[in-house]
PDB file of C-alpha atoms in Angstrom:
ATOM      1  CA  MET A  22      -0.151  -0.036  -0.023  1.00  0.00           C
ATOM      2  CA  LYS A  23       1.042   3.508  -0.744  1.00  0.00           C
ATOM      3  CA  LEU A  24      -0.501   6.823   0.182  1.00  0.00           C
ATOM      4  CA  TRP A  25       0.401  10.109  -1.224  1.00  0.00           C
ATOM      5  CA  HIS A  26      -0.179  12.859   1.580  1.00  0.00           C
ATOM      6  CA  CYS A  27       0.284  16.415   2.568  1.00  0.00           C
ATOM      7  CA  SER A  28       0.685  17.495   5.975  1.00  0.00           C
ATOM      8  CA  GLY A  29      -2.731  18.825   7.363  1.00  0.00           C
ATOM      9  CA  ALA A  30      -4.800  17.889   4.313  1.00  0.00           C
ATOM     10  CA  ARG A  31      -7.511  15.277   3.897  1.00  0.00           C
ATOM     11  CA  SER A  32      -5.024  12.542   3.447  1.00  0.00           C
ATOM     12  CA  LEU A  33      -4.408  12.744   7.135  1.00  0.00           C
ATOM     13  CA  ARG A  34      -7.695  10.607   7.427  1.00  0.00           C
ATOM     14  CA  PRO A  35      -6.265   7.434   5.943  1.00  0.00           C
ATOM     15  CA  LEU A  36      -2.747   8.058   7.082  1.00  0.00           C
ATOM     16  CA  TRP A  37      -4.491   8.077  10.672  1.00  0.00           C
ATOM     17  CA  ALA A  38      -6.436   4.970  10.049  1.00  0.00           C
ATOM     18  CA  LEU A  39      -3.332   2.998   8.828  1.00  0.00           C
ATOM     19  CA  GLU A  40      -1.433   4.026  11.785  1.00  0.00           C
ATOM     20  CA  GLU A  41      -4.510   3.124  14.225  1.00  0.00           C
ATOM     21  CA  MET A  42      -4.529  -0.414  12.214  1.00  0.00           C
ATOM     22  CA  ALA A  43      -0.770  -0.783  12.296  1.00  0.00           C
ATOM     23  CA  LEU A  44      -0.991  -1.697   8.572  1.00  0.00           C
ATOM     24  CA  GLU A  45       2.321  -1.714   6.677  1.00  0.00           C
ATOM     25  CA  TYR A  46       2.249   1.224   4.049  1.00  0.00           C
ATOM     26  CA  GLU A  47       4.633   3.609   2.380  1.00  0.00           C
ATOM     27  CA  VAL A  48       3.895   7.342   2.373  1.00  0.00           C
ATOM     28  CA  GLU A  49       5.270   9.871  -0.022  1.00  0.00           C
ATOM     29  CA  ILE A  50       4.866  13.592   1.484  1.00  0.00           C
ATOM     30  CA  LEU A  51       4.314  16.322  -0.824  1.00  0.00           C
ATOM     31  CA  PRO A  52       3.966  20.184  -0.347  1.00  0.00           C
ATOM     32  CA  PHE A  53       0.586  21.709  -0.277  1.00  0.00           C
ATOM     33  CA  PRO A  54      -1.187  22.262  -2.428  1.00  0.00           C
ATOM     34  CA  PRO A  55       0.566  19.588  -4.688  1.00  0.00           C
ATOM     35  CA  ARG A  56      -0.919  20.607  -8.039  1.00  0.00           C
ATOM     36  CA  MET A  57       0.865  23.905  -7.629  1.00  0.00           C
ATOM     37  CA  PHE A  58       4.246  22.873  -6.046  1.00  0.00           C
ATOM     38  CA  GLU A  59       4.922  19.596  -7.383  1.00  0.00           C
ATOM     39  CA  ARG A  60       3.946  19.564 -11.006  1.00  0.00           C
ATOM     40  CA  GLU A  61       5.311  15.840 -11.652  1.00  0.00           C
ATOM     41  CA  TYR A  62       2.565  14.570  -9.313  1.00  0.00           C
ATOM     42  CA  LEU A  63      -0.227  15.211 -11.874  1.00  0.00           C
ATOM     43  CA  LYS A  64       1.489  12.091 -13.879  1.00  0.00           C
ATOM     44  CA  VAL A  65       0.673  10.064 -10.897  1.00  0.00           C
ATOM     45  CA  ASN A  66      -2.890  11.731 -10.067  1.00  0.00           C
ATOM     46  CA  SER A  67      -4.346  13.707 -12.804  1.00  0.00           C
ATOM     47  CA  LEU A  68      -6.500  15.522 -10.334  1.00  0.00           C
ATOM     48  CA  GLY A  69      -3.391  16.808  -8.401  1.00  0.00           C
ATOM     49  CA  THR A  70      -5.257  16.055  -4.972  1.00  0.00           C
ATOM     50  CA  VAL A  71      -4.350  14.272  -1.853  1.00  0.00           C
ATOM     51  CA  PRO A  72      -4.815  11.763  -0.869  1.00  0.00           C
ATOM     52  CA  TYR A  73      -3.859   9.315  -3.525  1.00  0.00           C
ATOM     53  CA  PHE A  74      -3.845   5.800  -2.668  1.00  0.00           C
ATOM     54  CA  VAL A  75      -2.865   2.508  -4.085  1.00  0.00           C
ATOM     55  CA  ASP A  76      -3.413  -1.153  -3.134  1.00  0.00           C
ATOM     56  CA  GLY A  77      -2.266  -3.464  -5.618  1.00  0.00           C
ATOM     57  CA  ASP A  78      -4.497  -2.670  -8.670  1.00  0.00           C
ATOM     58  CA  THR A  79      -6.868  -0.633  -6.479  1.00  0.00           C
ATOM     59  CA  GLU A  80      -6.495   3.166  -6.529  1.00  0.00           C
ATOM     60  CA  MET A  81      -8.442   5.792  -4.606  1.00  0.00           C
ATOM     61  CA  THR A  82      -8.737   9.394  -4.061  1.00  0.00           C
ATOM     62  CA  GLU A  83     -11.480   9.979  -1.555  1.00  0.00           C
ATOM     63  CA  SER A  84     -10.206  10.204   2.066  1.00  0.00           C
ATOM     64  CA  THR A  85     -12.965   8.938   3.996  1.00  0.00           C
ATOM     65  CA  GLY A  86     -13.622   6.186   1.125  1.00  0.00           C
ATOM     66  CA  ILE A  87      -9.932   4.918   1.715  1.00  0.00           C
ATOM     67  CA  CYS A  88     -10.613   4.556   5.505  1.00  0.00           C
ATOM     68  CA  GLN A  89     -13.722   2.548   4.916  1.00  0.00           C
ATOM     69  CA  TYR A  90     -12.095   0.484   2.333  1.00  0.00           C
ATOM     70  CA  LEU A  91      -9.355  -0.382   4.932  1.00  0.00           C
ATOM     71  CA  VAL A  92     -11.983  -1.507   7.330  1.00  0.00           C
ATOM     72  CA  ASP A  93     -13.821  -3.561   4.885  1.00  0.00           C
ATOM     73  CA  ARG A  94     -10.947  -5.005   2.789  1.00  0.00           C
ATOM     74  CA  TYR A  95      -8.826  -6.022   5.944  1.00  0.00           C
ATOM     75  CA  GLN A  96     -11.634  -6.924   8.061  1.00  0.00           C
ATOM     76  CA  ARG A  97     -10.591  -4.327  10.643  1.00  0.00           C
ATOM     77  CA  TYR A  98     -14.086  -4.085  12.301  1.00  0.00           C
ATOM     78  CA  ASP A  99     -12.212  -3.296  15.436  1.00  0.00           C
ATOM     79  CA  PHE A 100     -12.334   0.148  13.797  1.00  0.00           C
ATOM     80  CA  GLY A 101     -15.577   0.066  11.873  1.00  0.00           C
ATOM     81  CA  LEU A 102     -19.022  -1.445  11.849  1.00  0.00           C
ATOM     82  CA  GLN A 103     -20.492  -4.425   9.811  1.00  0.00           C
ATOM     83  CA  PRO A 104     -23.948  -4.019   8.035  1.00  0.00           C
ATOM     84  CA  SER A 105     -25.307  -6.026  10.554  1.00  0.00           C
ATOM     85  CA  HIS A 106     -24.833  -3.740  13.479  1.00  0.00           C
ATOM     86  CA  PRO A 107     -27.915  -1.830  14.682  1.00  0.00           C
ATOM     87  CA  GLU A 108     -25.818   1.585  14.381  1.00  0.00           C
ATOM     88  CA  TYR A 109     -24.451   0.808  10.807  1.00  0.00           C
ATOM     89  CA  GLY A 110     -26.644   3.219   9.303  1.00  0.00           C
ATOM     90  CA  ALA A 111     -25.511   6.326  11.868  1.00  0.00           C
ATOM     91  CA  TYR A 112     -21.802   4.950  11.134  1.00  0.00           C
ATOM     92  CA  LEU A 113     -22.339   5.567   7.352  1.00  0.00           C
ATOM     93  CA  ASN A 114     -24.093   8.766   8.000  1.00  0.00           C
ATOM     94  CA  TRP A 115     -21.165  10.234   9.985  1.00  0.00           C
ATOM     95  CA  LEU A 116     -18.651   9.086   7.373  1.00  0.00           C
ATOM     96  CA  HIS A 117     -20.242  10.906   4.582  1.00  0.00           C
ATOM     97  CA  HIS A 118     -21.337  13.907   6.852  1.00  0.00           C
ATOM     98  CA  SER A 119     -17.634  14.392   7.485  1.00  0.00           C
ATOM     99  CA  ASP A 120     -16.815  15.436   3.815  1.00  0.00           C
ATOM    100  CA  ALA A 121     -20.368  16.466   2.294  1.00  0.00           C
ATOM    101  CA  THR A 122     -21.359  18.578   5.174  1.00  0.00           C
ATOM    102  CA  LEU A 123     -18.223  19.823   7.038  1.00  0.00           C
ATOM    103  CA  THR A 124     -15.317  19.656   5.045  1.00  0.00           C
ATOM    104  CA  PHE A 125     -16.733  20.970   1.886  1.00  0.00           C
ATOM    105  CA  PRO A 126     -17.443  24.614   3.228  1.00  0.00           C
ATOM    106  CA  GLN A 127     -14.015  24.647   5.100  1.00  0.00           C
ATOM    107  CA  THR A 128     -12.526  24.210   1.813  1.00  0.00           C
ATOM    108  CA  ILE A 129     -14.074  27.048   0.413  1.00  0.00           C
ATOM    109  CA  ALA A 130     -13.138  29.170   3.451  1.00  0.00           C
ATOM    110  CA  MET A 131      -9.657  27.952   3.176  1.00  0.00           C
ATOM    111  CA  ARG A 132      -9.118  28.653  -0.562  1.00  0.00           C
ATOM    112  CA  TYR A 133     -10.455  32.235  -0.271  1.00  0.00           C
ATOM    113  CA  TYR A 134      -8.927  33.237   3.055  1.00  0.00           C
ATOM    114  CA  PHE A 135      -5.404  31.828   2.274  1.00  0.00           C
ATOM    115  CA  LEU A 136      -4.913  30.657  -1.423  1.00  0.00           C
ATOM    116  CA  GLU A 137      -6.799  33.235  -3.235  1.00  0.00           C
ATOM    117  CA  PRO A 138      -7.514  36.016  -1.044  1.00  0.00           C
ATOM    118  CA  THR A 139      -9.294  39.220  -2.318  1.00  0.00           C
ATOM    119  CA  PRO A 140     -11.563  41.603  -0.367  1.00  0.00           C
ATOM    120  CA  GLU A 141     -14.646  40.230  -2.479  1.00  0.00           C
ATOM    121  CA  LYS A 142     -13.586  36.549  -1.450  1.00  0.00           C
ATOM    122  CA  GLN A 143     -12.954  37.356   2.004  1.00  0.00           C
ATOM    123  CA  ALA A 144     -16.691  37.949   2.271  1.00  0.00           C
ATOM    124  CA  VAL A 145     -17.484  34.512   0.643  1.00  0.00           C
ATOM    125  CA  ALA A 146     -15.008  32.872   3.025  1.00  0.00           C
ATOM    126  CA  ASP A 147     -16.724  34.467   6.014  1.00  0.00           C
ATOM    127  CA  ASP A 148     -20.085  33.105   4.991  1.00  0.00           C
ATOM    128  CA  TYR A 149     -18.561  29.532   4.391  1.00  0.00           C
ATOM    129  CA  SER A 150     -17.064  29.802   7.798  1.00  0.00           C
ATOM    130  CA  LYS A 151     -20.226  30.531   9.510  1.00  0.00           C
ATOM    131  CA  TRP A 152     -22.024  27.841   7.680  1.00  0.00           C
ATOM    132  CA  TYR A 153     -19.413  25.157   8.841  1.00  0.00           C
ATOM    133  CA  ILE A 154     -19.948  26.413  12.393  1.00  0.00           C
ATOM    134  CA  SER A 155     -23.727  26.150  11.995  1.00  0.00           C
ATOM    135  CA  ARG A 156     -23.448  22.661  10.439  1.00  0.00           C
ATOM    136  CA  LEU A 157     -21.932  21.282  13.624  1.00  0.00           C
ATOM    137  CA  ARG A 158     -25.058  21.592  15.631  1.00  0.00           C
ATOM    138  CA  ARG A 159     -26.043  17.582  14.949  1.00  0.00           C
ATOM    139  CA  LEU A 160     -22.527  16.648  16.155  1.00  0.00           C
ATOM    140  CA  ASP A 161     -22.658  19.126  19.138  1.00  0.00           C
ATOM    141  CA  ARG A 162     -25.930  17.596  20.139  1.00  0.00           C
ATOM    142  CA  HIS A 163     -24.655  14.071  19.756  1.00  0.00           C
ATOM    143  CA  LEU A 164     -21.499  14.764  21.817  1.00  0.00           C
ATOM    144  CA  GLU A 165     -23.682  15.921  24.839  1.00  0.00           C
ATOM    145  CA  SER A 166     -24.113  12.370  25.765  1.00  0.00           C
ATOM    146  CA  HIS A 167     -21.597  10.299  23.858  1.00  0.00           C
ATOM    147  CA  GLU A 168     -17.881  10.167  24.063  1.00  0.00           C
ATOM    148  CA  TYR A 169     -17.515   8.857  20.392  1.00  0.00           C
ATOM    149  CA  LEU A 170     -19.892   8.639  17.376  1.00  0.00           C
ATOM    150  CA  VAL A 171     -21.067   4.969  17.243  1.00  0.00           C
ATOM    151  CA  ASP A 172     -20.942   1.835  19.385  1.00  0.00           C
ATOM    152  CA  ASN A 173     -19.441   3.673  22.419  1.00  0.00           C
ATOM    153  CA  ARG A 174     -15.795   3.215  20.856  1.00  0.00           C
ATOM    154  CA  PHE A 175     -13.445   4.821  18.428  1.00  0.00           C
ATOM    155  CA  THR A 176     -14.150   3.944  14.918  1.00  0.00           C
ATOM    156  CA  ILE A 177     -13.097   5.344  11.523  1.00  0.00           C
ATOM    157  CA  ALA A 178     -16.183   7.730  11.795  1.00  0.00           C
ATOM    158  CA  ASP A 179     -14.215   9.550  14.533  1.00  0.00           C
ATOM    159  CA  ILE A 180     -11.366   9.736  12.130  1.00  0.00           C
ATOM    160  CA  ALA A 181     -13.618  11.320   9.364  1.00  0.00           C
ATOM    161  CA  ILE A 182     -15.331  13.828  11.711  1.00  0.00           C
ATOM    162  CA  GLY A 183     -12.293  14.487  13.750  1.00  0.00           C
ATOM    163  CA  TYR A 184     -10.153  15.585  10.689  1.00  0.00           C
ATOM    164  CA  ALA A 185     -12.863  18.171   9.891  1.00  0.00           C
ATOM    165  CA  LEU A 186     -12.695  19.431  13.463  1.00  0.00           C
ATOM    166  CA  TYR A 187      -8.989  19.565  13.245  1.00  0.00           C
ATOM    167  CA  LEU A 188      -9.007  21.444  10.030  1.00  0.00           C
ATOM    168  CA  GLY A 189     -11.381  23.968  11.473  1.00  0.00           C
ATOM    169  CA  ARG A 190      -8.551  24.364  14.287  1.00  0.00           C
ATOM    170  CA  ALA A 191      -6.069  25.167  11.438  1.00  0.00           C
ATOM    171  CA  LEU A 192      -8.535  27.545  10.067  1.00  0.00           C
ATOM    172  CA  LYS A 193      -8.559  29.293  13.337  1.00  0.00           C
ATOM    173  CA  LEU A 194     -12.492  28.483  13.768  1.00  0.00           C
ATOM    174  CA  ASP A 195     -12.232  26.319  16.714  1.00  0.00           C
ATOM    175  CA  GLY A 196     -12.670  29.165  19.241  1.00  0.00           C
ATOM    176  CA  GLN A 197     -16.360  28.628  18.092  1.00  0.00           C
ATOM    177  CA  TYR A 198     -16.682  24.864  19.084  1.00  0.00           C
ATOM    178  CA  LYS A 199     -18.991  24.124  21.913  1.00  0.00           C
ATOM    179  CA  PRO A 200     -17.194  22.879  24.882  1.00  0.00           C
ATOM    180  CA  GLN A 201     -18.056  19.235  24.238  1.00  0.00           C
ATOM    181  CA  THR A 202     -16.958  19.270  20.819  1.00  0.00           C
ATOM    182  CA  ALA A 203     -13.703  20.911  21.568  1.00  0.00           C
ATOM    183  CA  ALA A 204     -13.188  18.342  24.311  1.00  0.00           C
ATOM    184  CA  TYR A 205     -13.758  15.700  21.999  1.00  0.00           C
ATOM    185  CA  LEU A 206     -11.337  16.974  19.347  1.00  0.00           C
ATOM    186  CA  GLN A 207      -8.730  17.115  21.924  1.00  0.00           C
ATOM    187  CA  ARG A 208      -9.505  13.388  22.950  1.00  0.00           C
ATOM    188  CA  LEU A 209      -8.963  12.274  19.624  1.00  0.00           C
ATOM    189  CA  MET A 210      -5.706  14.371  18.952  1.00  0.00           C
ATOM    190  CA  ASP A 211      -4.385  12.640  22.233  1.00  0.00           C
ATOM    191  CA  ARG A 212      -4.303   9.203  20.864  1.00  0.00           C
ATOM    192  CA  PRO A 213      -0.993   7.867  19.842  1.00  0.00           C
ATOM    193  CA  GLY A 214      -2.155   6.958  16.200  1.00  0.00           C
ATOM    194  CA  PHE A 215      -3.147  10.740  15.505  1.00  0.00           C
ATOM    195  CA  LYS A 216       0.188  11.841  16.772  1.00  0.00           C
ATOM    196  CA  ARG A 217       2.204   9.464  14.633  1.00  0.00           C
ATOM    197  CA  ALA A 218       0.052  10.398  11.591  1.00  0.00           C
ATOM    198  CA  ASP A 219       0.075  13.994  12.169  1.00  0.00           C
ATOM    199  CA  GLU A 220       4.104  14.336  12.699  1.00  0.00           C
ATOM    200  CA  GLN A 221       4.738  13.089   9.335  1.00  0.00           C
ATOM    201  CA  GLY A 222       5.640  15.976   7.001  1.00  0.00           C
ATOM    202  CA  GLU A 223       6.106  19.629   7.708  1.00  0.00           C
ATOM    203  CA  PRO A 224       3.318  21.207   9.507  1.00  0.00           C
ATOM    204  CA  LEU A 225       0.633  22.727   7.178  1.00  0.00           C
ATOM    205  CA  SER A 226       1.307  26.359   6.397  1.00  0.00           C
ATOM    206  CA  LEU A 227      -1.377  28.610   5.232  1.00  0.00           C
ATOM    207  CA  PRO A 228      -0.248  32.146   3.524  1.00  0.00           C
ATOM    208  CA  GLY A 229      -1.515  34.580   5.973  1.00  0.00           C
ATOM    209  CA  ALA A 230      -2.698  32.243   8.863  1.00  0.00           C
ATOM    210  CA  GLU A 231      -0.091  33.331  11.231  1.00  0.00           C
TER     211      GLU A 231
END
C-alpha cells in the first residue's frame, strides 16, 4: 500500500487510519497544494489532489472512502461496523457527513482566506465559515451524551469527523466550538495513532494564517 500525503490535508484521514490499524504502508509527502508545487505529481494523479492511494490494482482519491476500504478490505471491524450492526446506518452517515456537510465549506473558506485572498472573496469565506460552524449542530448535540460517534468506541467515523474539526482548528475556527466538541477533538488528538500520523511531514502552512 502507498499513500500520497500533504501534512494537514484530508490525506491525514487515511494516514491516521493506517497508523491506528498498524498496517504496513509507504507514504510520500508532498508540499501543499501539490498541483501547484509538485507538477510531476499530476502524472501520478491527474487531479493533483491528495490523498492518492494504491493497494495492488486499487486506486483511490477520497479520504473517507479509503478509510472505509481499509476496514472492509482487511476486516478491521475493531475500527468500523459491519452492516448487521444496529448503528451501521449512523456509522455510514457520520462517514459521509464528514466531507459532504463539514469539510466542503471549510475548503471554500481556506481557498478564499489563504490561497486566493481578495476583499470580495473574503466575504465569501466569512459566509462559508459561518456555514461550517452552523453545520456542527448535529455533532454538538450528539457529543452532549456520547464520548464517540457510534458503538461507544473509537472508529473511522471519529477519524473522518475528527479531521474536519482539526482542519477547523487550522483555520482558526475552533474558538467557536462548543465545549463538548472541543473536548472531543482534544481526546482524538491525544491518541498515539493521530500523533504518529500528524507528525509526518512539515506542518501545514497557510499563507497569512499566522
